[in-house]
mmCIF file with all atom_site columns, C-alpha atoms in Angstrom:
data_model
loop_
_atom_site.group_PDB
_atom_site.id
_atom_site.type_symbol
_atom_site.label_atom_id
_atom_site.label_alt_id
_atom_site.label_comp_id
_atom_site.label_asym_id
_atom_site.label_entity_id
_atom_site.label_seq_id
_atom_site.pdbx_PDB_ins_code
_atom_site.Cartn_x
_atom_site.Cartn_y
_atom_site.Cartn_z
_atom_site.occupancy
_atom_site.B_iso_or_equiv
_atom_site.pdbx_formal_charge
_atom_site.auth_seq_id
_atom_site.auth_comp_id
_atom_site.auth_asym_id
_atom_site.auth_atom_id
_atom_site.pdbx_PDB_model_num
ATOM 1   C CA . UNK F 1 1   ? 114.385 -95.799  49.148 1.00 97.00 ? 1484 UNK F CA 1
ATOM 2   C CA . UNK F 1 2   ? 112.098 -98.878  49.993 1.00 98.00 ? 1485 UNK F CA 1
ATOM 3   C CA . UNK F 1 3   ? 111.878 -100.097 53.508 1.00 98.00 ? 1486 UNK F CA 1
ATOM 4   C CA . UNK F 1 4   ? 110.188 -103.530 53.750 1.00 98.00 ? 1487 UNK F CA 1
ATOM 5   C CA . UNK F 1 5   ? 109.085 -105.088 57.076 1.00 98.00 ? 1488 UNK F CA 1
ATOM 6   C CA . UNK F 1 6   ? 110.173 -108.638 57.175 1.00 98.00 ? 1489 UNK F CA 1
ATOM 7   C CA . UNK F 1 7   ? 108.812 -109.308 60.621 1.00 97.00 ? 1490 UNK F CA 1
ATOM 8   C CA . UNK F 1 8   ? 109.907 -109.233 64.331 1.00 97.00 ? 1491 UNK F CA 1
ATOM 9   C CA . UNK F 1 9   ? 113.043 -106.949 64.141 1.00 98.00 ? 1492 UNK F CA 1
ATOM 10  C CA . UNK F 1 10  ? 114.032 -107.620 60.530 1.00 98.00 ? 1493 UNK F CA 1
ATOM 11  C CA . UNK F 1 11  ? 113.733 -105.145 57.583 1.00 98.00 ? 1494 UNK F CA 1
ATOM 12  C CA . UNK F 1 12  ? 114.923 -105.013 54.148 1.00 98.00 ? 1495 UNK F CA 1
ATOM 13  C CA . UNK F 1 13  ? 116.257 -101.640 52.932 1.00 98.00 ? 1496 UNK F CA 1
ATOM 14  C CA . UNK F 1 14  ? 116.568 -101.112 49.093 1.00 98.00 ? 1497 UNK F CA 1
ATOM 15  C CA . UNK F 1 15  ? 118.233 -98.133  47.556 1.00 98.00 ? 1498 UNK F CA 1
ATOM 16  C CA . UNK F 1 16  ? 117.214 -96.500  44.458 1.00 97.00 ? 1499 UNK F CA 1
ATOM 17  C CA . UNK F 1 17  ? 120.210 -98.195  42.706 1.00 97.00 ? 1500 UNK F CA 1
ATOM 18  C CA . UNK F 1 18  ? 119.092 -101.527 43.971 1.00 97.00 ? 1501 UNK F CA 1
ATOM 19  C CA . UNK F 1 19  ? 121.577 -102.105 46.820 1.00 98.00 ? 1502 UNK F CA 1
ATOM 20  C CA . UNK F 1 20  ? 119.806 -104.235 49.488 1.00 98.00 ? 1503 UNK F CA 1
ATOM 21  C CA . UNK F 1 21  ? 120.492 -104.575 53.168 1.00 98.00 ? 1504 UNK F CA 1
ATOM 22  C CA . UNK F 1 22  ? 118.703 -106.915 55.609 1.00 98.00 ? 1505 UNK F CA 1
ATOM 23  C CA . UNK F 1 23  ? 118.705 -106.134 59.210 1.00 98.00 ? 1506 UNK F CA 1
ATOM 24  C CA . UNK F 1 24  ? 118.384 -108.831 62.071 1.00 98.00 ? 1507 UNK F CA 1
ATOM 25  C CA . UNK F 1 25  ? 117.229 -112.044 60.195 1.00 98.00 ? 1508 UNK F CA 1
ATOM 26  C CA . UNK F 1 26  ? 115.459 -114.315 62.425 1.00 97.00 ? 1509 UNK F CA 1
ATOM 27  C CA . UNK F 1 27  ? 115.216 -118.111 63.057 1.00 95.00 ? 1510 UNK F CA 1
ATOM 28  C CA . UNK F 1 28  ? 111.561 -119.307 62.781 1.00 92.00 ? 1511 UNK F CA 1
ATOM 29  C CA . UNK F 1 29  ? 111.612 -121.592 65.834 1.00 90.00 ? 1512 UNK F CA 1
ATOM 30  C CA . UNK F 1 30  ? 112.639 -118.682 67.981 1.00 92.00 ? 1513 UNK F CA 1
ATOM 31  C CA . UNK F 1 31  ? 109.926 -116.318 66.894 1.00 94.00 ? 1514 UNK F CA 1
ATOM 32  C CA . UNK F 1 32  ? 107.050 -118.463 65.939 1.00 93.00 ? 1515 UNK F CA 1
ATOM 33  C CA . UNK F 1 33  ? 106.735 -117.942 62.189 1.00 93.00 ? 1516 UNK F CA 1
ATOM 34  C CA . UNK F 1 34  ? 108.897 -118.466 59.104 1.00 94.00 ? 1517 UNK F CA 1
ATOM 35  C CA . UNK F 1 35  ? 110.788 -115.367 57.660 1.00 95.00 ? 1518 UNK F CA 1
ATOM 36  C CA . UNK F 1 36  ? 110.559 -114.934 53.953 1.00 96.00 ? 1519 UNK F CA 1
ATOM 37  C CA . UNK F 1 37  ? 113.471 -115.983 51.851 1.00 96.00 ? 1520 UNK F CA 1
ATOM 38  C CA . UNK F 1 38  ? 115.151 -112.740 50.595 1.00 97.00 ? 1521 UNK F CA 1
ATOM 39  C CA . UNK F 1 39  ? 118.309 -111.994 48.715 1.00 96.00 ? 1522 UNK F CA 1
ATOM 40  C CA . UNK F 1 40  ? 120.524 -109.040 49.723 1.00 97.00 ? 1523 UNK F CA 1
ATOM 41  C CA . UNK F 1 41  ? 124.008 -107.503 49.571 1.00 97.00 ? 1524 UNK F CA 1
ATOM 42  C CA . UNK F 1 42  ? 124.624 -106.954 53.163 1.00 98.00 ? 1525 UNK F CA 1
ATOM 43  C CA . UNK F 1 43  ? 123.244 -108.354 56.427 1.00 98.00 ? 1526 UNK F CA 1
ATOM 44  C CA . UNK F 1 44  ? 123.669 -106.401 59.661 1.00 98.00 ? 1527 UNK F CA 1
ATOM 45  C CA . UNK F 1 45  ? 123.435 -108.260 62.875 1.00 98.00 ? 1528 UNK F CA 1
ATOM 46  C CA . UNK F 1 46  ? 122.667 -106.335 66.024 1.00 98.00 ? 1529 UNK F CA 1
ATOM 47  C CA . UNK F 1 47  ? 123.655 -109.274 68.450 1.00 95.00 ? 1530 UNK F CA 1
ATOM 48  C CA . UNK F 1 48  ? 123.959 -112.925 68.382 1.00 94.00 ? 1531 UNK F CA 1
ATOM 49  C CA . UNK F 1 49  ? 120.592 -114.192 69.437 1.00 92.00 ? 1532 UNK F CA 1
ATOM 50  C CA . UNK F 1 50  ? 118.728 -116.379 67.110 1.00 91.00 ? 1533 UNK F CA 1
ATOM 51  C CA . UNK F 1 51  ? 115.931 -114.119 66.723 1.00 90.00 ? 1534 UNK F CA 1
ATOM 52  C CA . UNK F 1 52  ? 118.338 -111.581 65.186 1.00 94.00 ? 1535 UNK F CA 1
ATOM 53  C CA . UNK F 1 53  ? 121.232 -113.442 63.535 1.00 96.00 ? 1536 UNK F CA 1
ATOM 54  C CA . UNK F 1 54  ? 119.844 -116.361 61.473 1.00 96.00 ? 1537 UNK F CA 1
ATOM 55  C CA . UNK F 1 55  ? 121.081 -116.476 57.839 1.00 96.00 ? 1538 UNK F CA 1
ATOM 56  C CA . UNK F 1 56  ? 118.689 -119.594 56.963 1.00 94.00 ? 1539 UNK F CA 1
ATOM 57  C CA . UNK F 1 57  ? 116.428 -117.410 54.835 1.00 94.00 ? 1540 UNK F CA 1
ATOM 58  C CA . UNK F 1 58  ? 119.155 -115.291 53.105 1.00 97.00 ? 1541 UNK F CA 1
ATOM 59  C CA . UNK F 1 59  ? 119.802 -115.995 49.517 1.00 96.00 ? 1542 UNK F CA 1
ATOM 60  C CA . UNK F 1 60  ? 123.247 -115.593 48.113 1.00 92.00 ? 1543 UNK F CA 1
ATOM 61  C CA . UNK F 1 61  ? 126.529 -114.820 49.968 1.00 95.00 ? 1544 UNK F CA 1
ATOM 62  C CA . UNK F 1 62  ? 125.980 -111.398 51.391 1.00 97.00 ? 1545 UNK F CA 1
ATOM 63  C CA . UNK F 1 63  ? 128.518 -109.412 53.677 1.00 97.00 ? 1546 UNK F CA 1
ATOM 64  C CA . UNK F 1 64  ? 127.764 -109.939 57.287 1.00 97.00 ? 1547 UNK F CA 1
ATOM 65  C CA . UNK F 1 65  ? 128.169 -106.948 59.694 1.00 98.00 ? 1548 UNK F CA 1
ATOM 66  C CA . UNK F 1 66  ? 128.137 -107.697 63.355 1.00 97.00 ? 1549 UNK F CA 1
ATOM 67  C CA . UNK F 1 67  ? 130.955 -105.471 64.865 1.00 96.00 ? 1550 UNK F CA 1
ATOM 68  C CA . UNK F 1 68  ? 131.239 -101.646 65.377 1.00 95.00 ? 1551 UNK F CA 1
ATOM 69  C CA . UNK F 1 69  ? 132.106 -100.411 61.831 1.00 96.00 ? 1552 UNK F CA 1
ATOM 70  C CA . UNK F 1 70  ? 131.874 -97.465  59.536 1.00 97.00 ? 1553 UNK F CA 1
ATOM 71  C CA . UNK F 1 71  ? 131.853 -98.570  55.811 1.00 97.00 ? 1554 UNK F CA 1
ATOM 72  C CA . UNK F 1 72  ? 130.010 -98.233  52.564 1.00 95.00 ? 1555 UNK F CA 1
ATOM 73  C CA . UNK F 1 73  ? 127.936 -100.893 50.731 1.00 92.00 ? 1556 UNK F CA 1
ATOM 74  C CA . UNK F 1 74  ? 127.999 -99.432  47.252 1.00 94.00 ? 1557 UNK F CA 1
ATOM 75  C CA . UNK F 1 75  ? 125.627 -96.456  47.610 1.00 97.00 ? 1558 UNK F CA 1
ATOM 76  C CA . UNK F 1 76  ? 124.688 -97.184  51.253 1.00 98.00 ? 1559 UNK F CA 1
ATOM 77  C CA . UNK F 1 77  ? 126.852 -95.780  54.101 1.00 98.00 ? 1560 UNK F CA 1
ATOM 78  C CA . UNK F 1 78  ? 126.727 -97.980  57.189 1.00 98.00 ? 1561 UNK F CA 1
ATOM 79  C CA . UNK F 1 79  ? 127.731 -97.220  60.738 1.00 98.00 ? 1562 UNK F CA 1
ATOM 80  C CA . UNK F 1 80  ? 127.361 -99.057  63.829 1.00 98.00 ? 1563 UNK F CA 1
ATOM 81  C CA . UNK F 1 81  ? 127.029 -97.770  67.456 1.00 98.00 ? 1564 UNK F CA 1
ATOM 82  C CA . UNK F 1 82  ? 127.781 -99.984  70.414 1.00 97.00 ? 1565 UNK F CA 1
ATOM 83  C CA . UNK F 1 83  ? 125.338 -100.074 73.242 1.00 97.00 ? 1566 UNK F CA 1
ATOM 84  C CA . UNK F 1 84  ? 123.769 -102.504 75.579 1.00 92.00 ? 1567 UNK F CA 1
ATOM 85  C CA . UNK F 1 85  ? 120.850 -105.140 75.421 1.00 91.00 ? 1568 UNK F CA 1
ATOM 86  C CA . UNK F 1 86  ? 119.786 -104.399 78.781 1.00 84.00 ? 1569 UNK F CA 1
ATOM 87  C CA . UNK F 1 87  ? 119.934 -101.471 81.565 1.00 86.00 ? 1570 UNK F CA 1
ATOM 88  C CA . UNK F 1 88  ? 122.740 -102.962 83.557 1.00 85.00 ? 1571 UNK F CA 1
ATOM 89  C CA . UNK F 1 89  ? 125.636 -102.389 81.050 1.00 84.00 ? 1572 UNK F CA 1
ATOM 90  C CA . UNK F 1 90  ? 125.100 -105.642 79.477 1.00 82.00 ? 1573 UNK F CA 1
ATOM 91  C CA . UNK F 1 91  ? 125.454 -107.823 82.459 1.00 87.00 ? 1574 UNK F CA 1
ATOM 92  C CA . UNK F 1 92  ? 122.244 -109.588 81.780 1.00 88.00 ? 1575 UNK F CA 1
ATOM 93  C CA . UNK F 1 93  ? 122.113 -109.878 77.960 1.00 88.00 ? 1576 UNK F CA 1
ATOM 94  C CA . UNK F 1 94  ? 125.418 -108.559 76.604 1.00 83.00 ? 1577 UNK F CA 1
ATOM 95  C CA . UNK F 1 95  ? 125.792 -105.701 74.108 1.00 95.00 ? 1578 UNK F CA 1
ATOM 96  C CA . UNK F 1 96  ? 123.792 -104.470 71.148 1.00 97.00 ? 1579 UNK F CA 1
ATOM 97  C CA . UNK F 1 97  ? 124.610 -102.569 68.040 1.00 98.00 ? 1580 UNK F CA 1
ATOM 98  C CA . UNK F 1 98  ? 122.668 -99.781  66.680 1.00 98.00 ? 1581 UNK F CA 1
ATOM 99  C CA . UNK F 1 99  ? 123.096 -99.427  62.995 1.00 98.00 ? 1582 UNK F CA 1
ATOM 100 C CA . UNK F 1 100 ? 122.584 -96.278  60.921 1.00 98.00 ? 1583 UNK F CA 1
ATOM 101 C CA . UNK F 1 101 ? 122.196 -96.197  57.266 1.00 98.00 ? 1584 UNK F CA 1
ATOM 102 C CA . UNK F 1 102 ? 122.630 -93.292  54.845 1.00 98.00 ? 1585 UNK F CA 1
ATOM 103 C CA . UNK F 1 103 ? 120.588 -94.243  51.788 1.00 98.00 ? 1586 UNK F CA 1
ATOM 104 C CA . UNK F 1 104 ? 119.248 -91.975  48.976 1.00 97.00 ? 1587 UNK F CA 1
ATOM 105 C CA . UNK F 1 105 ? 119.902 -88.874  51.210 1.00 96.00 ? 1588 UNK F CA 1
ATOM 106 C CA . UNK F 1 106 ? 117.943 -90.470  54.067 1.00 98.00 ? 1589 UNK F CA 1
ATOM 107 C CA . UNK F 1 107 ? 119.166 -91.471  57.435 1.00 98.00 ? 1590 UNK F CA 1
ATOM 108 C CA . UNK F 1 108 ? 117.612 -94.633  58.736 1.00 98.00 ? 1591 UNK F CA 1
ATOM 109 C CA . UNK F 1 109 ? 118.456 -96.134  62.112 1.00 98.00 ? 1592 UNK F CA 1
ATOM 110 C CA . UNK F 1 110 ? 117.694 -99.594  63.254 1.00 98.00 ? 1593 UNK F CA 1
ATOM 111 C CA . UNK F 1 111 ? 118.041 -99.929  66.983 1.00 98.00 ? 1594 UNK F CA 1
ATOM 112 C CA . UNK F 1 112 ? 118.427 -103.622 67.302 1.00 97.00 ? 1595 UNK F CA 1
ATOM 113 C CA . UNK F 1 113 ? 117.340 -104.983 70.790 1.00 96.00 ? 1596 UNK F CA 1
ATOM 114 C CA . UNK F 1 114 ? 118.532 -101.806 72.720 1.00 97.00 ? 1597 UNK F CA 1
ATOM 115 C CA . UNK F 1 115 ? 117.618 -102.400 76.418 1.00 96.00 ? 1598 UNK F CA 1
ATOM 116 C CA . UNK F 1 116 ? 118.716 -99.014  77.902 1.00 96.00 ? 1599 UNK F CA 1
ATOM 117 C CA . UNK F 1 117 ? 118.254 -95.406  77.498 1.00 97.00 ? 1600 UNK F CA 1
ATOM 118 C CA . UNK F 1 118 ? 121.464 -94.227  76.010 1.00 97.00 ? 1601 UNK F CA 1
ATOM 119 C CA . UNK F 1 119 ? 122.143 -90.396  75.574 1.00 97.00 ? 1602 UNK F CA 1
ATOM 120 C CA . UNK F 1 120 ? 125.222 -91.322  73.354 1.00 96.00 ? 1603 UNK F CA 1
ATOM 121 C CA . UNK F 1 121 ? 123.001 -92.971  70.887 1.00 97.00 ? 1604 UNK F CA 1
ATOM 122 C CA . UNK F 1 122 ? 120.697 -90.104  70.972 1.00 98.00 ? 1605 UNK F CA 1
ATOM 123 C CA . UNK F 1 123 ? 123.304 -87.782  70.141 1.00 98.00 ? 1606 UNK F CA 1
ATOM 124 C CA . UNK F 1 124 ? 124.582 -89.734  67.131 1.00 97.00 ? 1607 UNK F CA 1
ATOM 125 C CA . UNK F 1 125 ? 121.082 -90.494  65.623 1.00 98.00 ? 1608 UNK F CA 1
ATOM 126 C CA . UNK F 1 126 ? 119.398 -87.177  66.415 1.00 97.00 ? 1609 UNK F CA 1
ATOM 127 C CA . UNK F 1 127 ? 116.820 -86.067  63.825 1.00 96.00 ? 1610 UNK F CA 1
ATOM 128 C CA . UNK F 1 128 ? 117.059 -89.093  61.728 1.00 98.00 ? 1611 UNK F CA 1
ATOM 129 C CA . UNK F 1 129 ? 114.539 -89.556  59.120 1.00 98.00 ? 1612 UNK F CA 1
ATOM 130 C CA . UNK F 1 130 ? 113.311 -93.066  59.983 1.00 98.00 ? 1613 UNK F CA 1
ATOM 131 C CA . UNK F 1 131 ? 113.727 -94.883  63.239 1.00 98.00 ? 1614 UNK F CA 1
ATOM 132 C CA . UNK F 1 132 ? 113.268 -98.688  63.529 1.00 98.00 ? 1615 UNK F CA 1
ATOM 133 C CA . UNK F 1 133 ? 112.448 -99.120  67.290 1.00 98.00 ? 1616 UNK F CA 1
ATOM 134 C CA . UNK F 1 134 ? 111.793 -102.040 69.547 1.00 98.00 ? 1617 UNK F CA 1
ATOM 135 C CA . UNK F 1 135 ? 108.569 -101.286 71.562 1.00 98.00 ? 1618 UNK F CA 1
ATOM 136 C CA . UNK F 1 136 ? 107.614 -104.741 73.311 1.00 97.00 ? 1619 UNK F CA 1
ATOM 137 C CA . UNK F 1 137 ? 109.772 -104.641 76.587 1.00 94.00 ? 1620 UNK F CA 1
ATOM 138 C CA . UNK F 1 138 ? 111.123 -107.705 78.429 1.00 93.00 ? 1621 UNK F CA 1
ATOM 139 C CA . UNK F 1 139 ? 114.072 -108.008 76.312 1.00 94.00 ? 1622 UNK F CA 1
ATOM 140 C CA . UNK F 1 140 ? 114.266 -104.537 75.166 1.00 97.00 ? 1623 UNK F CA 1
ATOM 141 C CA . UNK F 1 141 ? 113.134 -101.053 76.075 1.00 98.00 ? 1624 UNK F CA 1
ATOM 142 C CA . UNK F 1 142 ? 109.316 -101.103 76.784 1.00 97.00 ? 1625 UNK F CA 1
ATOM 143 C CA . UNK F 1 143 ? 106.836 -98.716  75.325 1.00 98.00 ? 1626 UNK F CA 1
ATOM 144 C CA . UNK F 1 144 ? 107.888 -95.858  77.981 1.00 98.00 ? 1627 UNK F CA 1
ATOM 145 C CA . UNK F 1 145 ? 111.469 -96.333  77.010 1.00 98.00 ? 1628 UNK F CA 1
ATOM 146 C CA . UNK F 1 146 ? 110.808 -96.429  73.133 1.00 98.00 ? 1629 UNK F CA 1
ATOM 147 C CA . UNK F 1 147 ? 108.774 -93.030  73.721 1.00 98.00 ? 1630 UNK F CA 1
ATOM 148 C CA . UNK F 1 148 ? 111.777 -91.562  75.325 1.00 98.00 ? 1631 UNK F CA 1
ATOM 149 C CA . UNK F 1 149 ? 113.877 -92.315  72.319 1.00 98.00 ? 1632 UNK F CA 1
ATOM 150 C CA . UNK F 1 150 ? 111.166 -90.781  70.080 1.00 98.00 ? 1633 UNK F CA 1
ATOM 151 C CA . UNK F 1 151 ? 110.998 -87.607  72.415 1.00 98.00 ? 1634 UNK F CA 1
ATOM 152 C CA . UNK F 1 152 ? 114.669 -87.270  72.432 1.00 98.00 ? 1635 UNK F CA 1
ATOM 153 C CA . UNK F 1 153 ? 115.608 -88.220  68.883 1.00 98.00 ? 1636 UNK F CA 1
ATOM 154 C CA . UNK F 1 154 ? 112.889 -86.411  67.053 1.00 98.00 ? 1637 UNK F CA 1
ATOM 155 C CA . UNK F 1 155 ? 112.807 -88.700  64.151 1.00 98.00 ? 1638 UNK F CA 1
ATOM 156 C CA . UNK F 1 156 ? 110.563 -87.975  61.242 1.00 98.00 ? 1639 UNK F CA 1
ATOM 157 C CA . UNK F 1 157 ? 109.125 -91.326  61.091 1.00 98.00 ? 1640 UNK F CA 1
ATOM 158 C CA . UNK F 1 158 ? 109.023 -94.200  63.494 1.00 98.00 ? 1641 UNK F CA 1
ATOM 159 C CA . UNK F 1 159 ? 108.337 -97.765  62.539 1.00 98.00 ? 1642 UNK F CA 1
ATOM 160 C CA . UNK F 1 160 ? 107.829 -99.906  65.784 1.00 98.00 ? 1643 UNK F CA 1
ATOM 161 C CA . UNK F 1 161 ? 109.229 -103.558 65.888 1.00 98.00 ? 1644 UNK F CA 1
ATOM 162 C CA . UNK F 1 162 ? 109.938 -106.406 68.191 1.00 97.00 ? 1645 UNK F CA 1
ATOM 163 C CA . UNK F 1 163 ? 106.332 -106.359 69.786 1.00 97.00 ? 1646 UNK F CA 1
ATOM 164 C CA . UNK F 1 164 ? 104.035 -109.157 70.309 1.00 96.00 ? 1647 UNK F CA 1
ATOM 165 C CA . UNK F 1 165 ? 101.775 -110.321 67.511 1.00 95.00 ? 1648 UNK F CA 1
ATOM 166 C CA . UNK F 1 166 ? 99.194  -113.442 67.181 1.00 93.00 ? 1649 UNK F CA 1
ATOM 167 C CA . UNK F 1 167 ? 102.051 -115.204 65.442 1.00 92.00 ? 1650 UNK F CA 1
ATOM 168 C CA . UNK F 1 168 ? 104.708 -114.810 68.095 1.00 93.00 ? 1651 UNK F CA 1
ATOM 169 C CA . UNK F 1 169 ? 105.735 -117.735 70.290 1.00 90.00 ? 1652 UNK F CA 1
ATOM 170 C CA . UNK F 1 170 ? 107.108 -115.725 73.082 1.00 84.00 ? 1653 UNK F CA 1
ATOM 171 C CA . UNK F 1 171 ? 105.774 -113.003 75.278 1.00 88.00 ? 1654 UNK F CA 1
ATOM 172 C CA . UNK F 1 172 ? 106.431 -109.404 75.003 1.00 95.00 ? 1655 UNK F CA 1
ATOM 173 C CA . UNK F 1 173 ? 103.891 -106.455 74.892 1.00 96.00 ? 1656 UNK F CA 1
ATOM 174 C CA . UNK F 1 174 ? 101.885 -105.708 71.908 1.00 97.00 ? 1657 UNK F CA 1
ATOM 175 C CA . UNK F 1 175 ? 102.204 -102.471 69.772 1.00 98.00 ? 1658 UNK F CA 1
ATOM 176 C CA . UNK F 1 176 ? 99.103  -100.926 71.309 1.00 98.00 ? 1659 UNK F CA 1
ATOM 177 C CA . UNK F 1 177 ? 100.885 -99.816  74.437 1.00 97.00 ? 1660 UNK F CA 1
ATOM 178 C CA . UNK F 1 178 ? 103.371 -97.752  72.551 1.00 98.00 ? 1661 UNK F CA 1
ATOM 179 C CA . UNK F 1 179 ? 100.730 -96.297  70.185 1.00 98.00 ? 1662 UNK F CA 1
ATOM 180 C CA . UNK F 1 180 ? 98.625  -95.239  73.018 1.00 98.00 ? 1663 UNK F CA 1
ATOM 181 C CA . UNK F 1 181 ? 101.371 -92.765  73.831 1.00 98.00 ? 1664 UNK F CA 1
ATOM 182 C CA . UNK F 1 182 ? 100.736 -90.663  70.724 1.00 98.00 ? 1665 UNK F CA 1
ATOM 183 C CA . UNK F 1 183 ? 97.926  -88.668  69.511 1.00 97.00 ? 1666 UNK F CA 1
ATOM 184 C CA . UNK F 1 184 ? 95.812  -90.670  66.962 1.00 97.00 ? 1667 UNK F CA 1
ATOM 185 C CA . UNK F 1 185 ? 96.446  -88.188  64.227 1.00 97.00 ? 1668 UNK F CA 1
ATOM 186 C CA . UNK F 1 186 ? 100.167 -89.125  63.978 1.00 98.00 ? 1669 UNK F CA 1
ATOM 187 C CA . UNK F 1 187 ? 99.746  -92.924  63.857 1.00 98.00 ? 1670 UNK F CA 1
ATOM 188 C CA . UNK F 1 188 ? 99.239  -94.708  60.760 1.00 98.00 ? 1671 UNK F CA 1
ATOM 189 C CA . UNK F 1 189 ? 98.360  -98.483  60.592 1.00 98.00 ? 1672 UNK F CA 1
ATOM 190 C CA . UNK F 1 190 ? 99.545  -99.256  56.875 1.00 98.00 ? 1673 UNK F CA 1
ATOM 191 C CA . UNK F 1 191 ? 97.993  -102.103 54.859 1.00 97.00 ? 1674 UNK F CA 1
ATOM 192 C CA . UNK F 1 192 ? 101.377 -102.605 53.208 1.00 98.00 ? 1675 UNK F CA 1
ATOM 193 C CA . UNK F 1 193 ? 104.483 -104.327 54.186 1.00 98.00 ? 1676 UNK F CA 1
ATOM 194 C CA . UNK F 1 194 ? 106.693 -101.628 52.429 1.00 98.00 ? 1677 UNK F CA 1
ATOM 195 C CA . UNK F 1 195 ? 107.143 -97.955  53.010 1.00 98.00 ? 1678 UNK F CA 1
ATOM 196 C CA . UNK F 1 196 ? 108.672 -95.963  50.002 1.00 98.00 ? 1679 UNK F CA 1
ATOM 197 C CA . UNK F 1 197 ? 110.291 -92.665  50.473 1.00 97.00 ? 1680 UNK F CA 1
ATOM 198 C CA . UNK F 1 198 ? 111.289 -90.533  47.396 1.00 93.00 ? 1681 UNK F CA 1
ATOM 199 C CA . UNK F 1 199 ? 112.547 -87.570  49.449 1.00 93.00 ? 1682 UNK F CA 1
ATOM 200 C CA . UNK F 1 200 ? 113.324 -86.720  52.980 1.00 91.00 ? 1683 UNK F CA 1
ATOM 201 C CA . UNK F 1 201 ? 110.027 -86.304  55.072 1.00 94.00 ? 1684 UNK F CA 1
ATOM 202 C CA . UNK F 1 202 ? 109.057 -82.806  55.815 1.00 93.00 ? 1685 UNK F CA 1
ATOM 203 C CA . UNK F 1 203 ? 106.759 -83.366  58.572 1.00 95.00 ? 1686 UNK F CA 1
ATOM 204 C CA . UNK F 1 204 ? 107.423 -81.293  61.806 1.00 93.00 ? 1687 UNK F CA 1
ATOM 205 C CA . UNK F 1 205 ? 105.754 -83.944  64.268 1.00 96.00 ? 1688 UNK F CA 1
ATOM 206 C CA . UNK F 1 206 ? 107.058 -87.471  64.516 1.00 98.00 ? 1689 UNK F CA 1
ATOM 207 C CA . UNK F 1 207 ? 104.788 -89.689  62.589 1.00 98.00 ? 1690 UNK F CA 1
ATOM 208 C CA . UNK F 1 208 ? 104.508 -93.503  63.645 1.00 98.00 ? 1691 UNK F CA 1
ATOM 209 C CA . UNK F 1 209 ? 103.974 -95.928  60.703 1.00 98.00 ? 1692 UNK F CA 1
ATOM 210 C CA . UNK F 1 210 ? 102.976 -99.674  61.572 1.00 98.00 ? 1693 UNK F CA 1
ATOM 211 C CA . UNK F 1 211 ? 103.931 -101.923 58.698 1.00 98.00 ? 1694 UNK F CA 1
ATOM 212 C CA . UNK F 1 212 ? 102.530 -105.436 57.848 1.00 98.00 ? 1695 UNK F CA 1
ATOM 213 C CA . UNK F 1 213 ? 104.883 -108.463 57.757 1.00 97.00 ? 1696 UNK F CA 1
ATOM 214 C CA . UNK F 1 214 ? 106.100 -109.442 54.246 1.00 97.00 ? 1697 UNK F CA 1
ATOM 215 C CA . UNK F 1 215 ? 105.257 -112.996 53.347 1.00 90.00 ? 1698 UNK F CA 1
ATOM 216 C CA . UNK F 1 216 ? 106.735 -114.590 50.274 1.00 80.00 ? 1699 UNK F CA 1
#
């Protein structure tokens, strides 16, 4: 499996067979930079805000999944869990979908813009292999809330997303607040935009991997 970071909260998941899923594609004028043009078989949308549901950079005519669902996209099993975009049961920002993917024997979870601490989500994604987790606060859980998910889910790998960079046009916290909550030896700042996993990770302690943004 290959996991490629497209920036903001968007990722491309590619199975060994070549099935491709893009999560939460974004509109450039909402985020501050252009998303790379990519081709895929399926697009998952955690919620309908412009920085998570824009199809402008998607090539072809993929299936779009934006509801609570359990299905298969060729060799990738997809399931979504309904939760909230805020900590007041959606009254501020509405609902949010957490998507889980079973791909090449690995469980990958994209948390979307989760804004609450949800025990139901924890139960369903517990011990996943890869957790794609917002950490910037304001519109999502902040660094402390994100660490709560790590401590309760016990993922093998965490890839932070939805945090402030020099390119972003709106204000959320940077990734450093989240990283400061971990021992330095479990944090890797990758020079690549892609994480490749051939087998399930075997590390006992959660590792945090910060990926670079893919630019075409």
